[in-house]
Short mmCIF file of C-alpha atoms in Angstrom, two decimals:
data_model
loop_
_atom_site.label_atom_id
_atom_site.label_comp_id
_atom_site.label_asym_id
_atom_site.label_seq_id
_atom_site.Cartn_x
_atom_site.Cartn_y
_atom_site.Cartn_z
CA MET A 1 17.05 12.25 10.88
CA LYS A 2 13.49 13.82 10.84
CA THR A 3 11.33 13.32 7.85
CA ALA A 4 8.04 15.43 6.78
CA ILE A 5 5.67 14.92 4.48
CA ILE A 6 4.31 17.91 2.75
CA ILE A 7 1.21 17.93 0.80
CA PRO A 8 1.25 21.02 -1.63
CA VAL A 9 -2.10 22.36 -2.87
CA ARG A 10 -3.51 25.06 -5.44
CA LEU A 11 -6.94 25.39 -6.11
CA ALA A 12 -6.34 26.47 -9.78
CA SER A 13 -5.80 22.80 -11.52
CA THR A 14 -6.52 23.13 -15.22
CA ARG A 15 -7.62 19.51 -15.60
CA LEU A 16 -9.71 19.50 -12.49
CA PRO A 17 -10.79 22.87 -10.95
CA ASN A 18 -10.68 22.75 -7.21
CA LYS A 19 -9.69 19.43 -7.06
CA ALA A 20 -8.41 19.42 -3.56
CA LEU A 21 -11.60 20.48 -2.31
CA LEU A 22 -14.04 18.18 -3.93
CA ASN A 23 -16.15 16.38 -1.17
CA GLU A 24 -18.81 13.75 -2.48
CA THR A 25 -17.19 11.39 -0.32
CA GLY A 26 -18.10 13.23 2.81
CA LYS A 27 -14.37 14.41 3.05
CA THR A 28 -12.36 16.66 0.46
CA LEU A 29 -9.91 15.14 -1.39
CA LEU A 30 -7.36 16.69 0.58
CA GLU A 31 -8.42 15.49 3.71
CA HIS A 32 -8.27 12.03 2.02
CA THR A 33 -4.51 12.65 1.02
CA VAL A 34 -3.73 13.76 4.49
CA ASP A 35 -5.03 10.62 5.82
CA ALA A 36 -2.93 8.68 3.52
CA ALA A 37 0.21 10.58 4.71
CA ARG A 38 -0.56 9.74 8.06
CA GLN A 39 -0.30 6.00 7.52
CA SER A 40 3.47 6.59 6.79
CA LYS A 41 5.19 5.02 10.21
CA LEU A 42 8.65 6.81 9.55
CA ALA A 43 7.21 10.38 8.82
CA ASP A 44 7.39 12.60 11.86
CA GLU A 45 5.48 15.58 10.36
CA VAL A 46 2.52 15.77 7.77
CA LEU A 47 1.98 19.65 6.85
CA MET A 48 -0.53 20.92 4.23
CA VAL A 49 0.95 23.81 1.97
CA LEU A 50 -1.89 25.60 0.81
CA ASP A 51 -2.55 28.79 -1.53
CA LYS A 52 -4.72 31.72 0.14
CA GLU A 53 -7.86 30.37 -1.59
CA THR A 54 -7.59 26.81 -0.26
CA ALA A 55 -6.83 28.08 3.09
CA LYS A 56 -10.05 29.84 3.36
CA HIS A 57 -11.53 26.50 3.96
CA ASP A 58 -11.34 24.78 7.29
CA ILE A 59 -9.32 21.58 6.79
CA PRO A 60 -8.30 20.14 10.06
CA GLY A 61 -4.18 19.64 10.66
CA TRP A 62 -1.24 21.60 10.62
CA GLN A 63 -0.77 24.09 7.36
CA VAL A 64 0.97 27.10 6.12
CA VAL A 65 -0.10 29.20 3.66
CA THR A 66 2.51 30.06 0.68
CA SER A 67 2.57 32.92 -1.65
CA ASP A 68 0.80 32.78 -4.92
CA THR A 69 3.81 33.51 -7.19
CA ASN A 70 5.38 29.99 -6.40
CA ARG A 71 5.30 28.27 -9.82
CA ASN A 72 4.84 24.54 -8.85
CA GLY A 73 4.36 22.57 -5.94
CA THR A 74 8.38 22.04 -5.31
CA GLN A 75 8.45 25.94 -4.87
CA ARG A 76 5.73 25.80 -2.43
CA ALA A 77 7.31 22.90 -0.36
CA ALA A 78 10.57 24.84 -0.29
CA GLU A 79 9.09 28.02 0.83
CA ALA A 80 7.42 26.21 3.62
CA LEU A 81 10.68 24.53 4.70
CA ARG A 82 12.42 27.95 4.66
CA ASN A 83 9.85 29.39 6.91
CA ASN A 84 10.14 26.09 9.25
CA PRO A 85 13.61 25.27 9.01
CA ASP A 86 13.09 22.19 11.56
CA LEU A 87 10.61 20.92 9.49
CA GLY A 88 12.88 17.71 8.60
CA ASP A 89 16.15 16.51 6.90
CA ILE A 90 14.28 14.26 4.54
CA ILE A 91 11.05 16.07 2.72
CA VAL A 92 8.49 14.27 0.82
CA ASN A 93 6.30 15.71 -1.72
CA LEU A 94 2.92 14.27 -1.62
CA GLN A 95 0.39 15.38 -4.42
CA VAL A 96 -2.89 15.87 -3.40
CA ASP A 97 -3.82 13.73 -6.51
CA GLU A 98 -2.49 10.44 -4.49
CA PRO A 99 -5.20 10.00 -1.88
CA LEU A 100 -4.86 6.23 -2.50
CA VAL A 101 -0.92 6.05 -1.90
CA THR A 102 -0.24 3.75 0.94
CA GLY A 103 1.98 3.99 4.21
CA GLU A 104 3.77 1.06 2.85
CA MET A 105 4.71 2.80 -0.36
CA LEU A 106 5.55 6.23 1.54
CA ASP A 107 7.80 4.17 3.98
CA LYS A 108 9.84 2.50 1.31
CA LEU A 109 10.23 5.75 -0.51
CA ILE A 110 11.73 7.13 2.70
CA GLU A 111 13.89 4.12 3.65
CA GLN A 112 15.52 4.42 0.04
CA MET A 113 16.68 7.94 1.09
CA TYR A 114 19.21 6.09 3.56
CA ILE A 115 20.39 3.24 1.09
CA PRO A 116 23.72 3.99 -0.73
CA ARG A 117 23.51 3.83 -4.82
CA TYR A 118 26.46 3.04 -6.56
CA TYR A 119 27.72 2.31 -10.27
CA ASP A 120 29.56 -0.88 -11.12
CA ASP A 121 32.61 0.94 -11.01
CA GLY A 122 32.03 2.03 -7.44
CA THR A 123 31.06 5.66 -8.49
CA ALA A 124 28.25 7.50 -6.57
CA LYS A 125 24.95 7.78 -8.08
CA SER A 126 24.31 10.90 -6.20
CA TRP A 127 25.89 14.60 -6.90
CA ASP A 128 27.55 14.76 -3.37
CA GLY A 129 29.55 11.46 -3.68
CA SER A 130 27.89 9.92 -0.72
CA GLY A 131 25.82 7.46 -2.80
CA LEU A 132 22.56 8.51 -0.81
CA PRO A 133 19.82 9.48 -3.34
CA THR A 134 19.17 13.14 -3.31
CA ILE A 135 15.83 12.61 -5.08
CA ALA A 136 13.61 9.54 -5.17
CA THR A 137 10.27 9.00 -6.65
CA LEU A 138 7.50 6.12 -6.79
CA VAL A 139 7.23 3.98 -10.15
CA ALA A 140 5.08 1.05 -10.87
CA PRO A 141 4.84 -1.28 -13.94
CA ARG A 142 2.18 0.37 -16.33
CA GLN A 143 -1.02 -2.10 -16.57
CA GLY A 144 -2.70 -2.82 -20.00
CA LEU A 145 -2.05 -1.49 -23.43
CA VAL A 146 1.19 0.88 -23.38
CA LEU A 147 -0.04 4.03 -24.98
CA PRO A 148 0.47 7.89 -24.37
CA ASP A 149 -1.99 9.21 -22.09
CA TYR A 150 -1.57 12.91 -21.30
CA ASN A 151 -3.34 12.39 -17.90
CA LYS A 152 -0.72 10.00 -16.80
CA VAL A 153 2.94 10.29 -16.78
CA GLY A 154 5.26 7.68 -18.19
CA VAL A 155 8.67 7.31 -16.76
CA ALA A 156 11.73 5.55 -18.25
CA VAL A 157 13.75 3.76 -15.89
CA GLU A 158 17.21 2.38 -15.99
CA ASP A 159 19.68 1.17 -13.34
CA GLY A 160 17.35 2.24 -10.48
CA ALA A 161 17.11 6.20 -11.85
CA CYS A 162 14.20 7.81 -13.51
CA HIS A 163 15.83 9.18 -16.88
CA TRP A 164 12.81 10.76 -18.79
CA PHE A 165 9.21 11.53 -18.03
CA SER A 166 6.70 12.30 -20.38
CA ARG A 167 2.94 12.66 -20.90
CA THR A 168 3.20 12.38 -24.72
CA ILE A 169 5.58 9.33 -25.20
CA ALA A 170 4.42 5.73 -24.56
CA SER A 171 6.18 4.20 -21.75
CA ASP A 172 5.77 0.81 -19.72
CA MET A 173 6.28 2.41 -16.24
CA ASP A 174 3.99 4.67 -14.44
CA HIS A 175 4.92 7.72 -12.07
CA ILE A 176 3.30 7.98 -9.17
CA GLY A 177 3.10 11.81 -7.75
CA VAL A 178 5.44 11.53 -4.50
CA TYR A 179 8.91 12.64 -4.45
CA ALA A 180 11.56 12.33 -1.65
CA TYR A 181 14.35 14.90 -1.32
CA ARG A 182 17.15 15.75 1.02
CA ARG A 183 16.37 19.27 2.38
CA GLU A 184 19.28 21.12 0.66
CA VAL A 185 18.35 19.87 -2.53
CA LEU A 186 14.62 20.77 -2.26
CA LEU A 187 15.67 24.20 -1.82
CA ALA A 188 17.90 24.23 -4.57
CA LEU A 189 15.42 22.87 -6.84
CA ALA A 190 13.16 25.78 -6.13
CA LYS A 191 15.43 28.02 -7.73
CA LEU A 192 15.83 26.43 -11.02
CA HIS A 193 14.79 28.14 -14.51
CA GLN A 194 11.94 26.51 -16.05
CA SER A 195 13.27 24.81 -19.15
CA GLN A 196 11.20 24.45 -22.70
CA LEU A 197 11.04 20.55 -21.95
CA SER A 198 9.16 20.96 -18.53
CA LYS A 199 6.94 23.63 -20.20
CA ALA A 200 6.17 21.23 -23.18
CA GLU A 201 5.52 18.37 -21.08
CA SER A 202 4.13 20.25 -17.94
CA LEU A 203 6.00 18.34 -15.86
CA GLU A 204 8.85 20.08 -13.61
CA GLN A 205 11.02 17.04 -12.61
CA LEU A 206 12.44 17.59 -16.22
CA ASP A 207 14.17 20.64 -15.01
CA TRP A 208 15.73 18.35 -12.32
CA ILE A 209 17.19 15.90 -14.86
CA VAL A 210 18.23 18.97 -17.37
CA ASN A 211 20.26 20.20 -14.56
CA GLY A 212 21.93 16.83 -13.78
CA TYR A 213 19.98 15.63 -10.90
CA ASP A 214 19.89 12.09 -10.29
CA ILE A 215 16.23 10.79 -9.33
CA ALA A 216 15.77 7.16 -7.76
CA ALA A 217 13.17 5.12 -8.83
CA VAL A 218 11.45 3.09 -5.93
CA GLU A 219 9.41 0.38 -7.47
CA VAL A 220 5.93 -0.88 -6.24
CA ASP A 221 3.87 -3.56 -7.68
CA GLU A 222 0.64 -1.32 -9.01
CA ALA A 223 0.25 2.31 -9.47
CA PRO A 224 -2.71 3.80 -7.16
CA LEU A 225 -5.67 5.46 -8.85
CA SER A 226 -4.52 9.07 -9.45
CA ILE A 227 -7.10 12.02 -9.54
CA ASN A 228 -6.46 13.96 -12.61
CA THR A 229 -9.77 14.14 -14.38
CA ARG A 230 -13.58 14.29 -13.22
CA SER A 231 -13.94 10.49 -14.50
CA ASP A 232 -10.78 9.58 -11.95
CA TYR A 233 -12.61 11.31 -9.09
CA GLU A 234 -15.86 9.72 -9.50
CA GLN A 235 -14.07 5.99 -9.74
CA PHE A 236 -12.61 7.18 -6.37
CA VAL A 237 -15.76 8.17 -4.95
CA LYS A 238 -17.45 5.03 -6.06
CA LEU A 239 -14.42 3.16 -4.60
CA MET A 240 -14.87 5.09 -1.09
CA LYS A 241 -18.54 4.34 -1.29
CA GLU A 242 -17.62 0.50 -1.50
CA ARG A 243 -15.02 0.54 1.29
CA ALA A 244 -17.51 2.11 3.40
CA SER A 245 -20.37 -0.46 2.72
CA VAL A 246 -17.98 -3.31 3.61
#
């Protein structure tokens, strides 16, 4: 089976405008995220899925331009898959917020898509009855005081699955902005209507839960710095400069 990592990008970020093109390290944030994706040993392709404004900038690597009518990254990834049907059987959606995700994390997520999951009574934990995850995502124990933080997504995990995501409810687990899907599931998710829950939290994965999809939780030791605010980006720039000086 073939695996592709897709990095969907839009410049109209509300919390940090033009985030993908910030380049105070000498590289854009998008380029850093592409570099991270290329550390995966199990991915066959890395593809940037861009809006028209981002595509005007000269970013090296394979890229496709998608419609401005897409509501979220899942719809942009699905459009790219429809237009490139040989892209892969497993599609990884890596958010540009996650330039510090490691190849080991990505490969652990991809590996999970090949491991059957069953309840104690032998019932498959996936809607198609195979036991293989249809969607998986990365999670990590939350560090420090557990309080709601709108810029960080918490997740409730039980029995190896994600049962809830929230920006406004305290959680002891952090969600990391990477998903893996089976291709037919990604195409189906892109057609879902937006629920009131996902509108309230600005979290599209709540639509998946509302519609009965199982989301496998793949736990790693610690969540990497996610770039959601100007403060996050400044911390990232400092880290990159420290690494460059070693």
